[in-house]
Amino acid sequence: MTSILIVDDHPLVGDGVSTMIRDVEWLEICGVCKTAKQAMETIQAMRPDLILLDISLPDSDGLQTCEQIRKQDRQVKIIALTSTNEAGIISQFLARGGNGYLLKNMERQELLDAIGDVMNGKIFLSKAANQKILEQYNSVAAAVNKTPMLTRREKEILQLLYEGLTGPQIAEKLFVSPYTIETHRKNLLQKFNVSTTQALLRISKEQKLI
Amino acid sequence: MTSILIVDDHPLVGDGVSTMIRDVEWLEICGVCKTAKQAMETIQAMRPDLILLDISLPDSDGLQTCEQIRKQDRQVKIIALTSTNEAGIISQFLARGGNGYLLKNMERQELLDAIGDVMNGKIFLSKAANQKILEQYNSVAAAVNKTPMLTRREKEILQLLYEGLTGPQIAEKLFVSPYTIETHRKNLLQKFNVSTTQALLRISKEQKLI
DNA sequence: AAATATCTACCTGAAATCAGGTATTTTTTA
DNA sequence: TAAAAAATACCTGATTTCAGGTAGATATTT
């Protein structure tokens, strides 16, 4: 049996979900909350298996709420519910421990699929949300033309720098002079047109070179 | 009409795809290559709309090939083909401009869906690959509990360090002494139990604190 | 009101990075 | 095979970071 807590200030949502899962015998709604505060208390008391979370609550934003819930309970599954498709925040929502993302105009079957997937440890996203996530990866490809060409050695050193090694440490590891590493570093800084290793690594990471 | 170039050293793949799209009148196979080198030449000559790319070619690895192709032609769509599900490289493949990812044991309909989506500017991933990507976002949430507590000021400085500012630059920006910034940095290093700013930023980033 | 947390500031010496070079050897490509 | 690219190594001086402190001022919380 999977117990569901609904956190949403619109009564309609609770009713709608109730109707959708009425004749699914392994699902039950164990509560409905209207504020984040109330939700936190109910979660502690009821220990639901799954939370359907409106991410635009009156007293808190969804990301923060998700984070708080996750901090309180590492097991519970969290599915975000939104009316408008605010795709921009999905990655952050996932990063804070969210497990699913649904639009409120979902079909019944979609809700059941989502609950099923999420309870099985998978992530479930609405189609548009999923597409958005993938595009985030892909978008940097547009900038690929302006990413400088790196030699094999430079890539290697970039990687080691990213792992936190210092110049001398890398030199020791690769059996070359520290001077050599510094030369490579200098070339990397120049290629990326930055002046610090920090910035170098930030940009490389953003462009998924490491 | 969409012209497709197949890049794969196994003849079976070409045959299989041919069969699958035989009676789709808006698709045609304009060539089959067995090596990355040959592919690069063919692409320049034929200008296909879409490339089905085996990512384990004899003479090059798939990521590099994808990158090269994308550098040569910004329009062409690239779908990776693999026999084993090497999910680990998907994000990198996307970052290098890939548009889709399919297993060679795909169904006919899946291939057509993928081609359709990709030609419409969308990303198409096999189900398992897609799940893998989403888990990458979500996995870090598990580590959230062991992330140290940061004060507001520390978060602010962490952010500025991430943006590539040096200690003195941050000091100037925040109208405080450089010493103060160094103290904060020192506290941050201690809280994360690392010894370099590089490592500090790497870990913070991994845990989505910045 | 007292205790705690946070932000601030300072000091020293060692280590690492950055900016500006030059220059030789090896590998790859045209 | 000749030219270009990549990897190696060195030098100097200025700047920044790191590790080890101490300590006062200002919130914040109990």
Coordinates of C-alpha atoms (C1' of nucleotides) in Angstrom, one line a residue:
Chain A
M1 CA 0.0 0.0 0.0
T2 CA 1.3 3.4 -1.0
S3 CA 0.2 6.4 1.1
I4 CA 0.0 9.8 -0.6
L5 CA 0.1 13.2 0.9
I6 CA -1.2 16.0 -1.3
V7 CA 0.2 19.5 -0.7
D8 CA -1.8 22.1 -2.6
D9 CA -3.8 25.1 -1.7
H10 CA -6.4 24.5 -4.5
P11 CA -9.1 22.1 -3.3
L12 CA -9.7 21.0 -6.9
V13 CA -6.4 19.2 -7.1
G14 CA -7.0 17.1 -4.1
D15 CA -10.5 16.2 -5.4
G16 CA -9.1 15.5 -8.9
V17 CA -6.3 13.2 -7.7
S18 CA -8.8 11.5 -5.3
T19 CA -11.0 10.7 -8.2
M20 CA -8.2 9.5 -10.4
I21 CA -6.9 7.0 -7.9
R22 CA -10.2 6.0 -6.3
D23 CA -10.3 2.5 -7.6
V24 CA -6.6 1.7 -7.4
E25 CA -6.5 -0.4 -4.4
W26 CA -2.7 0.0 -3.7
L27 CA -3.0 3.8 -3.4
E28 CA -4.5 5.8 -0.6
I29 CA -4.5 9.5 0.2
C30 CA -3.5 10.0 3.8
G31 CA -3.8 13.7 3.9
V32 CA -4.2 17.1 2.2
C33 CA -2.2 20.2 3.2
K34 CA -2.5 23.8 2.1
T35 CA 0.7 25.2 3.2
A36 CA 4.4 24.2 3.4
K37 CA 4.4 24.6 7.1
Q38 CA 1.4 22.4 7.6
A39 CA 3.0 19.9 5.2
M40 CA 6.2 19.6 7.2
E41 CA 4.2 18.8 10.3
T42 CA 2.0 16.3 8.6
I43 CA 5.0 14.5 7.0
Q44 CA 6.6 14.0 10.3
A45 CA 3.4 12.7 11.8
M46 CA 2.0 10.6 9.0
R47 CA 5.2 9.4 7.2
P48 CA 3.6 9.2 3.7
D49 CA 5.3 7.2 1.0
L50 CA 4.8 9.9 -1.6
I51 CA 4.1 13.6 -1.8
L52 CA 2.3 15.4 -4.6
L53 CA 3.7 18.9 -4.1
D54 CA 2.4 22.0 -5.6
I55 CA 5.5 24.0 -6.3
S56 CA 3.7 27.4 -6.1
L57 CA 2.5 27.4 -2.5
P58 CA 1.4 30.6 -0.7
D59 CA 4.0 30.4 2.1
S60 CA 7.1 29.0 0.4
D61 CA 8.6 28.3 -3.0
G62 CA 8.6 24.8 -4.2
L63 CA 12.3 24.3 -4.4
Q64 CA 12.8 25.2 -0.8
T65 CA 10.0 23.1 0.3
C66 CA 11.4 20.1 -1.6
E67 CA 14.7 20.6 0.0
Q68 CA 13.2 20.8 3.4
I69 CA 11.2 17.7 3.0
R70 CA 14.1 15.8 1.7
K71 CA 16.2 16.9 4.6
Q72 CA 13.5 15.6 6.9
D73 CA 12.8 12.3 5.2
R74 CA 15.2 10.7 2.8
Q75 CA 12.9 7.9 1.7
V76 CA 9.7 9.8 0.7
K77 CA 9.2 10.3 -3.0
I78 CA 8.3 13.8 -4.1
I79 CA 6.4 14.6 -7.3
A80 CA 6.0 18.2 -8.2
L81 CA 2.7 19.5 -9.5
T82 CA 2.4 22.7 -11.6
S83 CA -0.3 24.3 -13.6
T84 CA 2.1 26.2 -15.8
N85 CA 5.1 24.5 -17.2
E86 CA 7.9 26.2 -15.4
A87 CA 10.6 24.1 -17.1
G88 CA 13.4 26.3 -15.9
I89 CA 13.4 25.0 -12.4
I90 CA 13.2 21.3 -13.1
S91 CA 16.9 20.5 -12.9
Q92 CA 17.1 22.3 -9.6
F93 CA 14.0 20.5 -8.4
L94 CA 15.7 17.2 -9.2
A95 CA 18.9 18.3 -7.6
R96 CA 17.1 18.9 -4.4
G97 CA 15.8 15.4 -4.3
G98 CA 12.6 15.6 -6.3
N99 CA 11.5 12.4 -8.1
G100 CA 8.9 13.5 -10.5
Y101 CA 7.3 16.4 -12.3
L102 CA 3.7 16.6 -13.6
L103 CA 1.4 19.1 -15.0
K104 CA -1.9 19.5 -13.4
N105 CA -3.7 18.8 -16.6
M106 CA -2.3 15.4 -16.7
E107 CA -4.3 12.3 -17.7
R108 CA -5.2 9.7 -15.2
Q109 CA -2.9 7.1 -16.8
E110 CA 0.0 9.5 -16.7
L111 CA -0.4 10.1 -13.0
L112 CA -0.5 6.3 -12.3
D113 CA 2.6 5.8 -14.5
A114 CA 4.4 8.5 -12.7
I115 CA 3.5 7.1 -9.3
G116 CA 4.5 3.7 -10.4
D117 CA 7.9 4.8 -11.8
V118 CA 8.7 6.9 -8.9
M119 CA 7.9 4.3 -6.3
N120 CA 10.2 2.0 -8.2
G121 CA 13.1 4.4 -7.8
K122 CA 12.8 6.0 -11.2
I123 CA 12.4 9.6 -12.2
F124 CA 9.3 10.6 -14.0
L125 CA 9.0 13.8 -15.9
S126 CA 6.2 15.2 -18.0
K127 CA 7.2 15.1 -21.7
A128 CA 7.9 18.8 -22.0
A129 CA 9.9 18.9 -18.8
N130 CA 12.0 15.9 -19.9
Q131 CA 12.7 17.6 -23.2
K132 CA 13.8 20.7 -21.5
I133 CA 16.3 18.8 -19.4
L134 CA 17.8 17.2 -22.4
E135 CA 18.1 20.5 -24.2
Q136 CA 20.1 21.9 -21.4
Y137 CA 22.7 19.4 -22.1
N138 CA 22.5 20.0 -25.8
S139 CA 22.3 23.8 -25.7
V140 CA 26.0 24.1 -25.0
A141 CA 26.7 22.4 -28.3
A142 CA 25.7 25.7 -29.9
A143 CA 28.7 27.2 -28.2
V144 CA 30.9 24.4 -29.3
N145 CA 32.3 26.4 -32.1
K146 CA 33.8 28.9 -29.8
T147 CA 35.3 26.3 -27.5
P148 CA 39.0 26.1 -28.2
M149 CA 40.6 23.0 -29.5
L150 CA 42.6 21.2 -26.8
T151 CA 45.4 18.8 -27.3
R152 CA 45.4 15.4 -25.6
R153 CA 47.9 16.6 -23.0
E154 CA 46.0 19.7 -22.3
K155 CA 42.8 17.7 -21.7
E156 CA 44.7 15.4 -19.4
I157 CA 46.0 18.3 -17.4
L158 CA 42.7 20.1 -17.3
Q159 CA 41.1 17.0 -15.9
L160 CA 43.8 16.7 -13.2
L161 CA 43.4 20.3 -12.3
Y162 CA 39.7 19.7 -12.0
E163 CA 40.3 16.9 -9.6
G164 CA 42.1 19.4 -7.4
L165 CA 45.7 18.6 -8.0
T166 CA 48.2 21.5 -7.9
G167 CA 50.7 22.1 -10.6
P168 CA 53.6 20.4 -8.8
Q169 CA 51.4 17.4 -7.9
I170 CA 50.5 17.0 -11.6
A171 CA 54.1 17.2 -12.6
E172 CA 55.0 14.5 -10.2
K173 CA 52.2 12.3 -11.4
L174 CA 53.1 12.7 -15.1
F175 CA 56.9 12.5 -14.5
V176 CA 57.6 15.9 -16.1
S177 CA 58.9 19.2 -14.9
P178 CA 56.6 21.5 -12.9
Y179 CA 57.6 24.1 -15.5
T180 CA 56.0 22.0 -18.2
I181 CA 52.7 21.9 -16.3
E182 CA 52.8 25.6 -15.9
T183 CA 53.4 26.0 -19.6
H184 CA 50.4 23.9 -20.3
R185 CA 48.3 25.7 -17.8
K186 CA 49.4 29.0 -19.4
N187 CA 48.3 27.8 -22.8
L188 CA 45.0 26.6 -21.4
L189 CA 44.3 30.0 -19.8
Q190 CA 45.2 31.7 -23.1
K191 CA 43.0 29.4 -25.2
F192 CA 40.0 30.1 -23.0
N193 CA 40.9 33.7 -22.6
V194 CA 40.8 33.7 -18.8
S195 CA 43.3 34.7 -16.2
T196 CA 42.7 32.2 -13.4
T197 CA 42.5 28.4 -13.1
Q198 CA 39.2 28.8 -11.3
A199 CA 37.6 30.5 -14.3
L200 CA 39.2 27.9 -16.6
L201 CA 37.7 25.1 -14.7
R202 CA 34.3 26.8 -14.5
I203 CA 34.1 27.3 -18.2
S204 CA 35.4 23.9 -19.0
K205 CA 32.8 22.4 -16.8
E206 CA 30.0 24.5 -18.2
Q207 CA 31.0 23.3 -21.7
K208 CA 31.2 19.7 -20.4
L209 CA 34.8 19.4 -21.4
I210 CA 35.4 17.8 -18.0
Chain B
M1 CA 12.8 14.4 -48.0
T2 CA 15.3 13.5 -45.3
S3 CA 18.6 12.0 -46.4
I4 CA 20.3 9.6 -43.9
L5 CA 24.0 8.7 -43.7
I6 CA 24.8 5.5 -41.9
V7 CA 28.2 5.2 -40.2
D8 CA 28.8 1.7 -38.9
D9 CA 31.3 -1.0 -39.7
H10 CA 28.7 -3.8 -39.3
P11 CA 26.9 -4.4 -42.6
L12 CA 23.9 -5.7 -40.7
V13 CA 23.1 -2.3 -39.3
G14 CA 22.9 -0.7 -42.7
D15 CA 20.7 -3.5 -44.0
G16 CA 18.5 -3.4 -40.9
V17 CA 17.9 0.3 -41.1
S18 CA 17.3 0.1 -44.8
T19 CA 14.6 -2.5 -44.2
M20 CA 13.0 -0.5 -41.5
I21 CA 12.6 2.7 -43.5
R22 CA 12.1 1.0 -46.9
D23 CA 8.5 2.1 -47.3
V24 CA 8.7 5.5 -45.6
E25 CA 8.7 7.8 -48.6
W26 CA 10.2 10.8 -46.9
L27 CA 13.4 9.0 -45.9
E28 CA 16.3 7.8 -48.0
I29 CA 19.7 6.4 -47.2
C30 CA 22.3 8.4 -49.1
G31 CA 25.3 6.5 -48.0
V32 CA 27.0 4.0 -45.7
C33 CA 30.4 4.5 -44.2
K34 CA 32.6 2.1 -42.3
T35 CA 35.1 4.5 -40.7
A36 CA 35.1 7.9 -39.1
K37 CA 37.5 9.2 -41.7
Q38 CA 35.4 8.0 -44.6
A39 CA 32.4 9.5 -42.8
M40 CA 33.9 13.0 -42.6
E41 CA 34.5 13.0 -46.3
T42 CA 31.1 11.7 -47.2
I43 CA 29.4 14.3 -45.0
Q44 CA 31.2 17.1 -46.8
A45 CA 30.3 15.7 -50.2
M46 CA 26.7 14.6 -49.6
R47 CA 25.5 16.9 -46.9
P48 CA 23.0 14.5 -45.4
D49 CA 20.3 15.7 -43.1
L50 CA 20.8 13.0 -40.5
I51 CA 23.6 10.7 -39.4
L52 CA 23.1 7.4 -37.7
L53 CA 26.5 7.0 -35.9
D54 CA 27.9 3.9 -34.4
I55 CA 29.8 5.2 -31.4
S56 CA 32.3 2.4 -31.3
L57 CA 34.0 2.7 -34.7
P58 CA 37.3 1.0 -35.4
D59 CA 39.3 4.2 -36.1
S60 CA 37.8 6.7 -33.6
D61 CA 35.7 7.0 -30.5
G62 CA 32.2 8.2 -30.9
L63 CA 32.5 11.3 -28.8
Q64 CA 35.3 12.7 -30.8
T65 CA 33.6 11.8 -34.1
C66 CA 30.4 13.5 -33.0
E67 CA 32.4 16.6 -32.0
Q68 CA 34.2 16.6 -35.4
I69 CA 31.0 16.2 -37.3
R70 CA 29.3 19.0 -35.4
K71 CA 32.3 21.3 -36.0
Q72 CA 32.0 20.6 -39.7
D73 CA 28.2 20.9 -40.1
R74 CA 26.0 22.7 -37.5
Q75 CA 22.8 21.7 -39.1
V76 CA 23.1 17.9 -39.5
K77 CA 21.3 15.8 -36.9
I78 CA 23.3 13.1 -35.2
I79 CA 21.8 9.9 -33.6
A80 CA 24.1 7.6 -31.8
L81 CA 23.7 3.9 -32.3
T82 CA 25.1 1.4 -29.8
S83 CA 24.7 -2.3 -29.1
T84 CA 25.5 -2.2 -25.4
N85 CA 23.9 0.5 -23.4
E86 CA 26.9 2.7 -22.5
A87 CA 24.9 5.2 -20.6
G88 CA 27.8 6.8 -19.0
I89 CA 28.7 8.8 -22.0
I90 CA 25.3 10.1 -23.0
S91 CA 25.6 13.4 -21.4
Q92 CA 28.9 14.0 -23.1
F93 CA 27.5 12.9 -26.4
L94 CA 24.7 15.4 -26.0
A95 CA 27.1 18.1 -24.9
R96 CA 29.1 17.6 -28.1
G97 CA 26.0 18.2 -30.2
G98 CA 24.4 14.8 -30.4
N99 CA 20.6 14.8 -31.0
G100 CA 19.6 11.2 -30.2
Y101 CA 20.7 7.9 -28.8
L102 CA 19.4 4.5 -29.8
L103 CA 20.1 0.9 -29.1
K104 CA 20.7 -1.3 -32.1
N105 CA 18.0 -3.7 -31.0
M106 CA 15.4 -0.9 -31.3
E107 CA 12.0 -1.5 -32.8
R108 CA 11.1 0.0 -36.2
Q109 CA 8.6 2.4 -34.7
E110 CA 11.2 3.6 -32.2
L111 CA 13.6 4.4 -35.0
L112 CA 10.9 6.3 -36.9
D113 CA 9.9 8.2 -33.7
A114 CA 13.5 9.1 -33.0
I115 CA 14.1 10.4 -36.6
G116 CA 10.9 12.3 -36.4
D117 CA 11.7 14.0 -33.1
V118 CA 15.2 14.8 -34.0
M119 CA 14.3 16.3 -37.3
N120 CA 11.9 18.5 -35.4
G121 CA 14.7 19.8 -33.3
K122 CA 14.0 17.6 -30.3
I123 CA 16.3 15.2 -28.5
F124 CA 15.4 11.6 -28.5
L125 CA 16.9 9.1 -26.1
S126 CA 16.2 5.4 -25.5
K127 CA 14.3 4.9 -22.3
A128 CA 17.3 3.6 -20.3
A129 CA 19.5 6.4 -21.5
N130 CA 17.0 9.0 -20.6
Q131 CA 16.6 7.6 -17.1
K132 CA 20.3 7.6 -16.7
I133 CA 20.5 11.3 -17.5
L134 CA 17.8 12.2 -15.0
E135 CA 19.4 10.1 -12.3
Q136 CA 22.6 12.2 -12.8
Y137 CA 20.7 15.2 -11.6
N138 CA 19.0 13.4 -8.8
S139 CA 21.8 11.3 -7.3
V140 CA 23.6 14.2 -5.7
A141 CA 20.6 14.8 -3.5
A142 CA 21.6 11.7 -1.5
A143 CA 24.7 13.5 -0.4
V144 CA 22.8 16.5 0.7
N145 CA 22.8 15.4 4.3
K146 CA 26.6 15.5 4.7
T147 CA 27.0 19.0 3.1
P148 CA 28.1 21.4 5.8
M149 CA 26.0 24.3 6.9
L150 CA 27.1 27.6 5.3
T151 CA 26.4 31.1 6.5
R152 CA 25.0 33.6 4.2
R153 CA 28.3 35.4 3.8
E154 CA 30.0 32.1 3.1
K155 CA 27.6 31.2 0.4
E156 CA 28.1 34.7 -1.1
I157 CA 31.8 34.3 -1.2
L158 CA 31.6 30.8 -2.4
Q159 CA 29.6 32.1 -5.3
L160 CA 32.0 34.8 -6.1
L161 CA 34.9 32.4 -6.0
Y162 CA 33.1 30.2 -8.4
E163 CA 32.6 33.1 -10.7
G164 CA 36.4 33.3 -10.9
L165 CA 37.1 36.4 -8.7
T166 CA 40.3 36.3 -6.6
G167 CA 40.3 37.1 -2.9
P168 CA 41.3 40.7 -3.3
Q169 CA 38.7 41.2 -6.0
I170 CA 36.0 39.9 -3.7
A171 CA 37.2 42.1 -0.9
E172 CA 36.9 45.2 -3.1
K173 CA 33.5 44.2 -4.3
L174 CA 32.1 43.7 -0.8
F175 CA 34.0 46.6 0.7
V176 CA 35.8 44.6 3.3
S177 CA 39.4 43.8 4.0
P178 CA 41.1 41.1 1.9
Y179 CA 42.0 39.5 5.2
T180 CA 38.3 39.0 5.9
I181 CA 37.8 37.2 2.6
E182 CA 40.7 35.0 3.4
T183 CA 39.3 34.2 6.8
H184 CA 36.0 33.2 5.1
R185 CA 37.8 31.1 2.6
K186 CA 39.7 29.4 5.3
N187 CA 36.5 28.5 7.1
L188 CA 35.0 27.2 3.9
L189 CA 38.0 25.0 3.3
Q190 CA 37.7 23.7 6.8
K191 CA 34.0 23.0 6.6
F192 CA 34.4 21.0 3.4
N193 CA 37.6 19.4 4.7
V194 CA 39.6 20.3 1.6
S195 CA 42.8 22.1 1.1
T196 CA 42.4 24.0 -2.1
T197 CA 39.8 26.4 -3.5
Q198 CA 39.7 24.2 -6.6
A199 CA 38.5 21.2 -4.6
L200 CA 36.1 23.4 -2.6
L201 CA 34.4 24.6 -5.8
R202 CA 34.4 21.2 -7.4
I203 CA 32.6 19.7 -4.4
S204 CA 30.2 22.6 -4.0
K205 CA 29.3 22.3 -7.6
E206 CA 28.8 18.6 -7.4
Q207 CA 26.5 19.1 -4.5
K208 CA 24.7 21.9 -6.4
L209 CA 25.4 24.5 -3.7
I210 CA 26.5 26.8 -6.5
Chain C
dA1 C1' 21.0 39.0 30.0
dA2 C1' 24.1 35.5 28.7
dA3 C1' 25.7 32.5 25.4
dT4 C1' 26.5 31.5 20.7
dA5 C1' 27.1 32.4 16.0
dT6 C1' 28.7 35.4 12.5
dC7 C1' 31.3 38.9 10.4
dT8 C1' 35.1 41.4 10.7
dA9 C1' 40.3 42.3 10.8
dC10 C1' 45.1 41.4 11.4
dC11 C1' 49.9 38.8 11.2
dT12 C1' 53.6 35.6 9.2
dG13 C1' 55.9 32.5 6.3
dA14 C1' 55.6 28.9 2.9
dA15 C1' 53.7 27.4 -1.3
dA16 C1' 51.3 28.0 -5.6
dT17 C1' 49.8 30.7 -9.4
dC18 C1' 50.1 34.2 -13.1
dA19 C1' 52.3 36.9 -16.9
dG20 C1' 55.9 37.7 -19.7
dG21 C1' 59.0 35.6 -22.1
dT22 C1' 62.7 31.8 -24.9
dA23 C1' 63.9 27.4 -26.8
dT24 C1' 64.6 22.4 -27.9
dT25 C1' 62.7 17.9 -29.1
dT26 C1' 59.2 15.0 -30.8
dT27 C1' 55.1 14.0 -33.3
dT28 C1' 51.7 14.8 -36.8
dT29 C1' 50.0 16.5 -40.9
dA30 C1' 50.1 18.4 -45.5
Chain D
dT1 C1' 60.0 15.3 -46.6
dA2 C1' 59.2 19.9 -45.1
dA3 C1' 56.2 22.5 -42.3
dA4 C1' 53.2 22.8 -38.5
dA5 C1' 51.7 21.4 -34.1
dA6 C1' 52.5 19.5 -29.6
dA7 C1' 55.1 18.6 -25.7
dT8 C1' 58.9 19.5 -23.1
dA9 C1' 61.8 22.7 -20.1
dC10 C1' 63.6 26.9 -18.2
dC11 C1' 63.7 31.9 -16.1
dT12 C1' 62.0 36.1 -13.3
dG13 C1' 59.2 38.8 -10.6
dA14 C1' 54.6 40.0 -9.0
dT15 C1' 50.4 38.3 -7.1
dT16 C1' 47.5 35.0 -4.8
dT17 C1' 46.6 31.3 -1.9
dC18 C1' 47.3 28.4 2.2
dA19 C1' 48.0 27.1 7.2
dG20 C1' 48.7 28.6 11.5
dG21 C1' 47.2 31.5 14.5
dT22 C1' 44.5 35.9 17.5
dA23 C1' 40.8 38.9 18.5
dG24 C1' 37.1 42.7 18.6
dA25 C1' 32.3 44.0 17.0
dT26 C1' 27.7 42.7 15.8
dA27 C1' 23.9 40.1 15.5
dT28 C1' 20.9 36.1 17.0
dT29 C1' 19.1 32.9 19.9
dT30 C1' 18.0 30.8 24.3

